[in-house]
Amino acid sequence: MSALLETEDLEIAVPSRVLVRHLSLTIQPGALIAMLGPNGVGKTLSLHTLAGLRPAGAGAVRVRGADVRLLGQRERALRVGLLLQEQDDPFPTTVLETALMGRHARLGIWQWETGEDHAVAMSALAQMDLAGTESRAAGTLSGGERRRLGIATLLVQDPDLLLLDEPLNHLDPGHQFAVVAVLRRLAAEGKTVIASLHDPALAVRDFHSALLLHGDGRWQFGPTAQLLDGATLSDLYGVPFQPYHGDNGTVMLPTPSYPQTTTAGNVTPLRRPSPSGRKAR
């Protein structure tokens, strides 16, 4: 099977600092990859580089054998879709109109959306639990609703490679599960999905592989079940992790460590409210 995504000695850098060095990966269709790392290590820049939106410091990115930076905009949109970390609505568009923007790469210059295009958009909105919001202004959506609209727009675009920058940001647990279920289905259909996350437990449970970025050039890649152990996660995030066992298996969760505080001077410690709701005396 030919690779869908290849990176060769890829370097991602900002002034005076190399974030990722010599990243060489060969990713087959159907991969579901979690990108993990603390704030500021280059997850967003890495996704933008993979999408061809910014030049690499060195190396190359190929999607289905073609250098992503040499692809025309239309061809790139057919192969690669990017969910930005933050999405603005500079123009007044409805939810349906925003979702239909994902279809533009599949339309001719003077071609209008067809009934089939509208059906694809309506299906994507329904998958993101946005049915019934089609006529609302996109700018009136809540943060979680707008996040799901961005994912719906990518579903309408239907690229081979989906690069998602914090797709679960602003989402409640129910909608997180629903979005992950869609991502799992896309991978099963042969799409490749790379999503930056802040939850190693979710990565272990639902993603095939993990790409860990340390921010100092180092990176690690491998199956989540093998890679995301306590020692690796502690090194990555700088906090201890411990295993927790549940009905769905074992997950690694960070162990909180708070500095001890003392009452000094006229500082009064907070008191827990009494069960009756009256002030404790």
Tab-separated table of C-alpha atoms in Angstrom:
chain	number	residue	atom	x	y	z
A	1	MET	CA	0.000	0.000	0.000
A	2	SER	CA	1.431	3.390	-0.988
A	3	ALA	CA	1.946	5.923	1.783
A	4	LEU	CA	-0.611	8.693	2.160
A	5	LEU	CA	1.739	10.999	4.105
A	6	GLU	CA	5.537	11.041	4.168
A	7	THR	CA	7.881	13.374	6.001
A	8	GLU	CA	11.601	13.252	5.247
A	9	ASP	CA	14.105	14.812	7.672
A	10	LEU	CA	11.528	17.506	8.417
A	11	GLU	CA	12.651	20.422	10.553
A	12	ILE	CA	10.228	22.860	12.142
A	13	ALA	CA	11.754	25.921	13.717
A	14	VAL	CA	11.080	29.411	15.008
A	15	PRO	CA	13.736	32.114	15.395
A	16	SER	CA	16.583	30.850	17.603
A	17	ARG	CA	14.842	27.542	18.352
A	18	VAL	CA	14.356	24.214	16.573
A	19	LEU	CA	11.094	22.631	17.719
A	20	VAL	CA	11.172	19.424	15.662
A	21	ARG	CA	14.303	17.944	14.092
A	22	HIS	CA	14.684	15.168	11.480
A	23	LEU	CA	11.038	14.085	11.546
A	24	SER	CA	10.815	11.117	9.169
A	25	LEU	CA	7.509	9.270	9.038
A	26	THR	CA	5.681	7.075	6.553
A	27	ILE	CA	1.950	7.065	7.258
A	28	GLN	CA	-0.426	4.682	5.511
A	29	PRO	CA	-4.116	5.345	4.759
A	30	GLY	CA	-6.375	4.593	7.705
A	31	ALA	CA	-4.049	5.937	10.401
A	32	LEU	CA	-5.535	7.719	13.408
A	33	ILE	CA	-2.736	9.659	15.124
A	34	ALA	CA	-2.791	11.767	18.286
A	35	MET	CA	-0.230	14.575	18.451
A	36	LEU	CA	0.690	15.269	22.063
A	37	GLY	CA	2.972	17.647	23.891
A	38	PRO	CA	2.908	20.563	26.342
A	39	ASN	CA	2.066	24.098	25.308
A	40	GLY	CA	4.527	25.798	22.989
A	41	VAL	CA	6.294	22.725	21.589
A	42	GLY	CA	5.146	23.312	17.998
A	43	LYS	CA	2.011	21.227	17.538
A	44	THR	CA	0.183	23.969	15.627
A	45	LEU	CA	3.257	24.857	13.554
A	46	SER	CA	3.766	21.180	12.750
A	47	LEU	CA	0.184	20.816	11.507
A	48	HIS	CA	0.521	23.981	9.406
A	49	THR	CA	3.772	22.657	7.939
A	50	LEU	CA	2.192	19.301	7.095
A	51	ALA	CA	-0.657	21.205	5.420
A	52	GLY	CA	1.788	23.212	3.299
A	53	LEU	CA	0.825	26.564	4.823
A	54	ARG	CA	4.359	27.344	6.005
A	55	PRO	CA	7.777	26.273	4.726
A	56	ALA	CA	9.784	23.738	6.678
A	57	GLY	CA	13.202	24.677	7.986
A	58	ALA	CA	14.489	21.618	6.133
A	59	GLY	CA	13.169	18.399	4.657
A	60	ALA	CA	9.968	17.649	2.758
A	61	VAL	CA	6.314	16.714	3.187
A	62	ARG	CA	4.645	14.527	0.574
A	63	VAL	CA	0.954	13.657	0.332
A	64	ARG	CA	0.248	10.710	-1.957
A	65	GLY	CA	3.759	11.129	-3.365
A	66	ALA	CA	3.479	14.850	-4.218
A	67	ASP	CA	5.341	17.654	-2.429
A	68	VAL	CA	2.555	19.448	-0.562
A	69	ARG	CA	4.141	22.869	-1.185
A	70	LEU	CA	4.069	22.337	-4.967
A	71	LEU	CA	0.402	21.396	-5.160
A	72	GLY	CA	-2.062	23.946	-6.508
A	73	GLN	CA	-4.662	25.215	-4.062
A	74	ARG	CA	-7.454	23.136	-5.569
A	75	GLU	CA	-5.464	19.906	-5.621
A	76	ARG	CA	-4.135	20.546	-2.129
A	77	ALA	CA	-7.681	21.030	-0.810
A	78	LEU	CA	-8.689	17.686	-2.304
A	79	ARG	CA	-5.809	15.965	-0.519
A	80	VAL	CA	-5.408	17.917	2.724
A	81	GLY	CA	-7.874	19.518	5.131
A	82	LEU	CA	-6.862	21.625	8.143
A	83	LEU	CA	-8.952	22.528	11.176
A	84	LEU	CA	-7.472	25.698	12.645
A	85	GLN	CA	-7.123	26.115	16.399
A	86	GLU	CA	-9.215	29.286	16.299
A	87	GLN	CA	-11.812	30.105	13.667
A	88	ASP	CA	-13.111	33.567	12.825
A	89	ASP	CA	-16.187	34.556	10.852
A	90	PRO	CA	-15.176	37.813	9.148
A	91	PHE	CA	-18.183	37.689	6.805
A	92	PRO	CA	-21.818	37.145	7.791
A	93	THR	CA	-22.608	33.605	6.648
A	94	THR	CA	-25.111	31.049	7.836
A	95	VAL	CA	-24.177	27.681	9.269
A	96	LEU	CA	-25.140	25.951	6.018
A	97	GLU	CA	-23.212	28.451	3.873
A	98	THR	CA	-20.135	27.937	6.048
A	99	ALA	CA	-20.351	24.159	5.728
A	100	LEU	CA	-20.753	24.455	1.944
A	101	MET	CA	-17.429	26.319	1.746
A	102	GLY	CA	-15.807	22.935	2.133
A	103	ARG	CA	-17.245	21.967	-1.246
A	104	HIS	CA	-15.577	24.757	-3.256
A	105	ALA	CA	-12.552	22.682	-4.300
A	106	ARG	CA	-14.920	20.223	-5.990
A	107	LEU	CA	-16.811	22.877	-7.972
A	108	GLY	CA	-15.928	24.546	-11.253
A	109	ILE	CA	-15.093	28.248	-11.418
A	110	TRP	CA	-18.637	29.313	-12.307
A	111	GLN	CA	-20.418	26.290	-10.855
A	112	TRP	CA	-22.997	26.673	-8.082
A	113	GLU	CA	-23.655	24.086	-5.384
A	114	THR	CA	-26.012	21.323	-6.471
A	115	GLY	CA	-28.669	19.495	-4.522
A	116	GLU	CA	-26.105	16.757	-3.917
A	117	ASP	CA	-23.702	19.295	-2.398
A	118	HIS	CA	-26.449	20.546	-0.089
A	119	ALA	CA	-27.233	16.965	0.926
A	120	VAL	CA	-23.568	16.346	1.778
A	121	ALA	CA	-23.500	19.511	3.899
A	122	MET	CA	-26.738	18.657	5.689
A	123	SER	CA	-25.417	15.172	6.480
A	124	ALA	CA	-22.162	16.615	7.873
A	125	LEU	CA	-24.077	19.054	10.071
A	126	ALA	CA	-26.253	16.239	11.378
A	127	GLN	CA	-23.159	14.180	12.230
A	128	MET	CA	-21.919	17.120	14.295
A	129	ASP	CA	-25.292	17.505	16.066
A	130	LEU	CA	-25.983	20.793	14.259
A	131	ALA	CA	-29.180	19.787	12.465
A	132	GLY	CA	-31.702	22.606	12.754
A	133	THR	CA	-29.066	25.356	12.919
A	134	GLU	CA	-28.620	25.683	9.136
A	135	SER	CA	-30.107	29.193	8.886
A	136	ARG	CA	-28.392	30.603	11.968
A	137	ALA	CA	-25.535	33.062	11.541
A	138	ALA	CA	-22.276	31.216	12.137
A	139	GLY	CA	-21.077	34.062	14.338
A	140	THR	CA	-23.891	33.424	16.845
A	141	LEU	CA	-22.794	29.872	17.645
A	142	SER	CA	-21.257	28.945	20.964
A	143	GLY	CA	-17.592	27.949	21.090
A	144	GLY	CA	-18.420	24.247	21.036
A	145	GLU	CA	-20.968	24.626	18.252
A	146	ARG	CA	-18.501	26.613	16.156
A	147	ARG	CA	-15.880	23.924	16.718
A	148	ARG	CA	-18.243	21.274	15.459
A	149	LEU	CA	-19.145	23.433	12.463
A	150	GLY	CA	-15.449	23.582	11.551
A	151	ILE	CA	-15.271	19.799	11.634
A	152	ALA	CA	-18.486	19.544	9.599
A	153	THR	CA	-16.931	21.817	6.959
A	154	LEU	CA	-13.983	19.414	6.719
A	155	LEU	CA	-16.396	16.495	6.309
A	156	VAL	CA	-17.945	18.370	3.389
A	157	GLN	CA	-14.472	19.005	1.941
A	158	ASP	CA	-13.726	15.264	2.200
A	159	PRO	CA	-9.888	15.339	1.872
A	160	ASP	CA	-7.619	12.287	2.115
A	161	LEU	CA	-5.649	13.733	5.053
A	162	LEU	CA	-7.326	15.566	7.944
A	163	LEU	CA	-5.104	17.709	10.186
A	164	LEU	CA	-7.030	18.812	13.265
A	165	ASP	CA	-5.695	21.388	15.714
A	166	GLU	CA	-7.376	20.681	19.058
A	167	PRO	CA	-10.641	19.396	17.562
A	168	LEU	CA	-12.097	18.650	21.009
A	169	ASN	CA	-11.507	22.147	22.372
A	170	HIS	CA	-14.701	23.674	23.890
A	171	LEU	CA	-16.601	20.379	23.585
A	172	ASP	CA	-18.512	18.725	26.414
A	173	PRO	CA	-17.861	14.996	27.037
A	174	GLY	CA	-20.840	13.819	24.986
A	175	HIS	CA	-19.796	15.797	21.934
A	176	GLN	CA	-16.161	14.745	22.417
A	177	PHE	CA	-17.214	11.115	22.181
A	178	ALA	CA	-19.357	11.842	19.116
A	179	VAL	CA	-16.515	13.629	17.299
A	180	VAL	CA	-14.020	10.872	18.117
A	181	ALA	CA	-16.497	8.296	16.799
A	182	VAL	CA	-16.603	10.185	13.477
A	183	LEU	CA	-12.789	10.349	13.352
A	184	ARG	CA	-12.568	6.611	13.986
A	185	ARG	CA	-15.039	5.976	11.186
A	186	LEU	CA	-13.070	8.180	8.770
A	187	ALA	CA	-9.893	6.235	9.542
A	188	ALA	CA	-11.746	2.953	9.001
A	189	GLU	CA	-12.796	4.289	5.580
A	190	GLY	CA	-9.154	4.914	4.606
A	191	LYS	CA	-8.689	8.548	5.577
A	192	THR	CA	-5.649	9.551	7.625
A	193	VAL	CA	-6.362	11.700	10.681
A	194	ILE	CA	-3.797	13.583	12.775
A	195	ALA	CA	-5.230	15.503	15.729
A	196	SER	CA	-3.457	17.515	18.399
A	197	LEU	CA	-4.815	16.701	21.845
A	198	HIS	CA	-4.240	17.519	25.496
A	199	ASP	CA	-5.644	14.270	26.888
A	200	PRO	CA	-3.293	11.252	26.847
A	201	ALA	CA	-6.054	9.044	28.267
A	202	LEU	CA	-8.258	9.775	25.266
A	203	ALA	CA	-5.314	9.144	22.936
A	204	VAL	CA	-4.698	5.706	24.453
A	205	ARG	CA	-8.366	4.754	24.295
A	206	ASP	CA	-9.267	5.894	20.787
A	207	PHE	CA	-6.152	6.542	18.649
A	208	HIS	CA	-3.904	4.014	16.933
A	209	SER	CA	-0.615	5.909	17.229
A	210	ALA	CA	0.867	8.939	18.938
A	211	LEU	CA	3.382	11.556	17.835
A	212	LEU	CA	5.001	13.178	20.860
A	213	LEU	CA	6.699	16.569	20.495
A	214	HIS	CA	9.100	17.725	23.218
A	215	GLY	CA	9.816	21.203	21.824
A	216	ASP	CA	13.611	20.808	21.820
A	217	GLY	CA	13.859	18.921	18.540
A	218	ARG	CA	13.045	15.535	20.049
A	219	TRP	CA	10.029	13.541	18.924
A	220	GLN	CA	8.674	10.037	19.448
A	221	PHE	CA	6.238	8.016	17.379
A	222	GLY	CA	4.607	4.672	17.979
A	223	PRO	CA	1.467	2.753	18.979
A	224	THR	CA	-0.346	4.518	21.804
A	225	ALA	CA	-0.660	1.378	23.926
A	226	GLN	CA	3.108	0.929	23.946
A	227	LEU	CA	4.370	4.499	23.817
A	228	LEU	CA	2.165	6.248	26.360
A	229	ASP	CA	3.460	4.775	29.591
A	230	GLY	CA	4.070	6.606	32.847
A	231	ALA	CA	7.761	7.281	32.294
A	232	THR	CA	7.292	8.648	28.778
A	233	LEU	CA	4.370	10.890	29.729
A	234	SER	CA	6.144	12.167	32.842
A	235	ASP	CA	9.150	13.104	30.718
A	236	LEU	CA	6.913	14.743	28.122
A	237	TYR	CA	4.799	16.873	30.467
A	238	GLY	CA	7.083	17.267	33.472
A	239	VAL	CA	4.505	15.910	35.941
A	240	PRO	CA	4.121	12.391	37.339
A	241	PHE	CA	1.634	9.963	35.762
A	242	GLN	CA	0.095	6.912	37.383
A	243	PRO	CA	-1.991	4.036	35.989
A	244	TYR	CA	-5.710	3.912	36.719
A	245	HIS	CA	-7.660	0.752	36.023
A	246	GLY	CA	-11.224	0.831	34.755
A	247	ASP	CA	-13.756	-1.256	32.917
A	248	ASN	CA	-12.296	-0.140	29.569
A	249	GLY	CA	-8.694	-0.932	30.491
A	250	THR	CA	-5.808	0.952	32.056
A	251	VAL	CA	-5.073	4.622	31.391
A	252	MET	CA	-2.297	6.905	32.527
A	253	LEU	CA	-3.454	10.042	34.319
A	254	PRO	CA	-1.408	12.931	35.755
A	255	THR	CA	-0.964	12.902	39.505
A	256	PRO	CA	-1.677	16.335	41.003
A	257	SER	CA	1.003	17.829	43.192
A	258	TYR	CA	0.133	21.110	44.878
A	259	PRO	CA	2.387	23.216	47.114
A	260	GLN	CA	1.422	23.194	50.769
A	261	THR	CA	-0.136	26.427	52.018
A	262	THR	CA	-0.350	27.835	55.507
A	263	THR	CA	-2.592	30.441	57.073
A	264	ALA	CA	-0.635	33.561	57.977
A	265	GLY	CA	-1.539	37.013	59.243
A	266	ASN	CA	-5.207	37.834	58.773
A	267	VAL	CA	-5.739	35.429	55.845
A	268	THR	CA	-8.804	33.258	56.481
A	269	PRO	CA	-8.993	29.793	54.901
A	270	LEU	CA	-11.990	28.990	52.740
A	271	ARG	CA	-14.687	26.900	54.401
A	272	ARG	CA	-16.840	24.321	52.722
A	273	PRO	CA	-20.561	25.271	52.846
A	274	SER	CA	-22.676	23.272	55.250
A	275	PRO	CA	-25.094	20.730	53.719
A	276	SER	CA	-28.085	22.946	54.549
A	277	GLY	CA	-26.679	25.770	52.485
A	278	ARG	CA	-26.338	28.024	55.582
A	279	LYS	CA	-22.993	29.489	56.564
A	280	ALA	CA	-20.897	27.199	58.710
A	281	ARG	CA	-20.301	28.590	62.193
